[in-house]
Amino acid sequence: MQNCKATSTPIAIGEKLSSHGNSEQVSESVYRSLVGCLLYLTATRIDIMFAVSLLSRFMHCCNEKHFQDAKRVLRYIKGTLSHGMLFNKAKSLKLVGYTDSDLGGSIDDMKSTSGYVFTLGSAIFCWSSKKQSVVAQPTAEAEYVAAAGAVNQAIWLRKILDGLNLHQEEATGIMCDNQSTVAIAKNPVFHRRTKHFNIKFHFVREME
């Protein structure tokens, strides 16, 4: 891969991967080794988090398509070697979270993918991309599940910051771009559109 051609994105736009297909099987040990190295890189490269998280779902059923997409991430990294984490001086270290999700992004089981990122001051502090454990029906449900995951992480991060004497004087904001999800989180009344939501996600309403 030393002489490979760089690419501008870690994964093709709209890419859908499946454990089924006609692609030739590849060595699981080679694939796991490559994806494992990429997972290590996600500690400082938030921009490859989604792609690597997607590829890691096929450790036990990898084929040539998955392997080529994993090598695409390497090609992307080659073209972005100067990218990394930057921590600038900030007047205040306020923790803020941002969350999002797709809807039914996994074509094998139609589960959605949650993503969140937290900033502390002017720097990105924590991030994740993970397939949800339940099948969400409307987009609002997928976004609600993603928000619940972000709230859990915010609680843990605030405890870590307290231990470092970086106390958060105000509530941690969780930014979500779905108005229906925001309305559901603020409304404690169960109604027809949300009665099927798993009750474990409704603790979001208590975090205001």
C-alpha positions as MATLAB code, in Angstrom:
seq = 'MQNCKATSTPIAIGEKLSSHGNSEQVSESVYRSLVGCLLYLTATRIDIMFAVSLLSRFMHCCNEKHFQDAKRVLRYIKGTLSHGMLFNKAKSLKLVGYTDSDLGGSIDDMKSTSGYVFTLGSAIFCWSSKKQSVVAQPTAEAEYVAAAGAVNQAIWLRKILDGLNLHQEEATGIMCDNQSTVAIAKNPVFHRRTKHFNIKFHFVREME';
ca = [
       0.000    0.000    0.000;
       3.023    2.335    0.079;
       2.507    3.341   -3.547;
      -1.288    3.321   -3.470;
      -3.384    6.178   -4.812;
      -4.923    8.351   -2.092;
      -8.688    8.833   -1.874;
     -10.673   11.747   -0.468;
     -13.110    9.775    1.722;
     -12.614    6.759    4.014;
     -15.687    5.050    2.575;
     -17.746    5.575   -0.559;
     -20.811    7.780   -0.082;
     -23.902    5.643    0.463;
     -21.860    2.441    0.816;
     -23.855   -0.534    2.107;
     -21.986   -3.634    3.270;
     -23.492   -7.049    3.929;
     -22.356  -10.389    5.301;
     -23.971  -11.975    2.241;
     -22.923  -11.676   -1.369;
     -21.002  -13.298   -4.187;
     -17.590  -11.851   -3.336;
     -14.763  -14.309   -2.730;
     -13.908  -15.060    0.889;
     -10.610  -13.730    2.245;
      -8.363  -14.761    5.125;
     -10.048  -13.867    8.402;
      -6.702  -13.456   10.173;
      -5.458  -10.937    7.588;
      -8.729   -9.004    7.650;
      -8.888   -8.952   11.446;
      -5.303   -7.750   11.648;
      -5.984   -4.886    9.233;
      -9.228   -3.796   10.887;
      -7.610   -4.124   14.309;
      -4.887   -1.686   13.252;
      -7.527    0.697   11.931;
      -9.447    0.475   15.206;
      -6.252    1.500   17.001;
      -6.010    4.547   14.751;
      -9.529    5.674   15.676;
      -8.099    6.751   19.045;
      -6.889    9.918   17.292;
      -8.687    9.831   13.921;
     -12.374   10.589   14.392;
     -12.789   10.892   10.622;
     -12.408    7.128   10.084;
     -14.572    6.070   13.038;
     -17.740    5.307   11.072;
     -15.957    3.396    8.304;
     -13.902    1.287   10.702;
     -16.894    0.581   12.935;
     -18.780   -0.639    9.864;
     -15.906   -2.861    8.731;
     -15.515   -4.376   12.201;
     -18.964   -5.978   11.889;
     -17.617   -8.541    9.421;
     -14.699  -10.063   11.329;
     -16.205  -13.559   11.039;
     -17.677  -13.309    7.540;
     -15.246  -11.153    5.595;
     -15.017  -11.233    1.825;
     -13.098   -9.444   -0.917;
     -15.518   -6.500   -0.890;
     -14.926   -5.891    2.818;
     -11.166   -6.230    2.337;
     -11.112   -3.714   -0.506;
     -13.113   -1.239    1.587;
     -10.665   -1.708    4.462;
      -7.796   -0.934    2.103;
      -9.695    2.149    0.947;
      -9.420    3.477    4.511;
      -5.643    3.037    4.244;
      -5.669    4.966    0.974;
      -7.613    7.735    2.686;
      -5.143    7.826    5.571;
      -2.249    8.117    3.134;
      -3.795   11.275    1.713;
      -4.514   12.762    5.142;
      -1.351   12.022    7.108;
      -1.321   15.571    8.453;
      -4.765   15.177   10.033;
      -5.010   14.626   13.773;
      -6.121   16.042   17.094;
      -5.586   19.731   17.857;
      -6.043   21.172   21.337;
      -6.154   24.954   21.394;
      -6.299   27.120   24.484;
      -9.897   27.830   25.512;
     -11.386   30.286   28.000;
     -13.646   27.621   29.469;
     -13.764   23.836   29.347;
     -17.462   23.311   28.744;
     -18.584   19.826   27.750;
     -21.002   19.710   24.803;
     -22.350   16.646   22.985;
     -23.619   16.163   19.431;
     -25.562   13.105   18.333;
     -26.984   11.685   15.115;
     -28.086    8.421   13.524;
     -29.110    6.906   10.234;
     -32.222    4.741    9.810;
     -31.851    1.039    9.090;
     -28.322    1.436    7.769;
     -27.448   -2.235    8.254;
     -28.965   -4.162    5.364;
     -28.450   -7.489    7.161;
     -30.716   -6.746   10.136;
     -32.038   -3.213    9.380;
     -30.575   -1.812   12.595;
     -29.524    1.826   12.655;
     -26.141    3.309   13.530;
     -25.712    5.794   16.373;
     -22.971    8.370   16.461;
     -21.917   11.001   18.949;
     -19.060   13.407   19.529;
     -18.239   15.509   22.586;
     -16.203   18.676   22.651;
     -14.413   20.095   25.672;
     -13.586   23.743   25.218;
     -12.441   24.081   21.613;
     -11.308   20.474   21.162;
     -12.994   17.215   20.244;
     -12.909   15.122   23.396;
     -14.767   11.847   22.833;
     -16.560   10.103   19.958;
     -18.289    6.895   18.931;
     -20.042    5.167   16.040;
     -21.960    2.014   16.903;
     -24.796   -0.122   15.583;
     -27.916    0.103   17.738;
     -29.099   -2.936   19.682;
     -32.739   -2.604   18.586;
     -34.489   -2.109   15.255;
     -35.846    1.436   15.132;
     -39.008    2.080   13.109;
     -39.321    5.847   12.525;
     -36.299    8.108   12.190;
     -37.249    9.793   15.470;
     -36.841    6.492   17.326;
     -33.374    5.924   15.863;
     -32.380    9.463   16.839;
     -33.871    8.966   20.312;
     -31.828    5.803   20.871;
     -28.722    7.664   19.708;
     -29.479   10.511   22.111;
     -29.860    8.041   24.989;
     -26.402    6.656   24.251;
     -24.954   10.159   24.214;
     -26.612   11.016   27.533;
     -25.116    7.899   29.134;
     -21.693    8.932   27.871;
     -22.181   12.496   29.116;
     -22.922   11.239   32.630;
     -19.719    9.182   32.626;
     -17.611   12.006   31.183;
     -18.864   14.449   33.811;
     -17.777   12.031   36.538;
     -14.324   11.770   34.952;
     -14.054   15.560   34.752;
     -15.155   15.907   38.383;
     -12.314   13.603   39.368;
      -9.923   15.915   37.521;
     -11.366   18.995   39.271;
     -12.871   20.183   35.989;
     -16.368   20.570   37.393;
     -19.130   21.400   34.939;
     -21.132   24.266   36.413;
     -23.991   23.904   33.927;
     -25.922   21.013   32.437;
     -24.223   19.354   29.485;
     -26.022   20.151   26.250;
     -26.776   17.274   23.865;
     -27.385   18.617   20.364;
     -29.772   16.680   18.107;
     -30.950   17.737   14.640;
     -34.304   15.917   14.765;
     -37.152   18.066   16.085;
     -39.419   15.074   16.742;
     -36.759   13.507   18.955;
     -36.386   16.746   20.918;
     -40.170   16.960   21.373;
     -40.381   13.340   22.565;
     -37.573   13.912   25.061;
     -39.406   16.917   26.521;
     -42.825   15.249   26.660;
     -43.264   12.809   29.593;
     -46.584   11.538   28.244;
     -46.649    8.222   26.400;
     -48.650    8.445   23.209;
     -49.346    6.396   20.113;
     -46.174    7.343   18.252;
     -43.822    6.425   21.109;
     -45.563    3.668   23.073;
     -43.459    1.013   21.329;
     -40.144    2.661   22.333;
     -38.079    0.586   24.735;
     -38.672    2.093   28.169;
     -34.952    1.971   29.033;
     -34.325    4.878   26.643;
     -36.813    7.210   28.339;
     -34.371    8.225   31.084;
     -33.356   10.929   28.585;
     -36.404   12.868   29.826;
     -34.955   13.041   33.341;
     -31.689   14.615   32.240;
     -32.980   18.155   31.578;
];
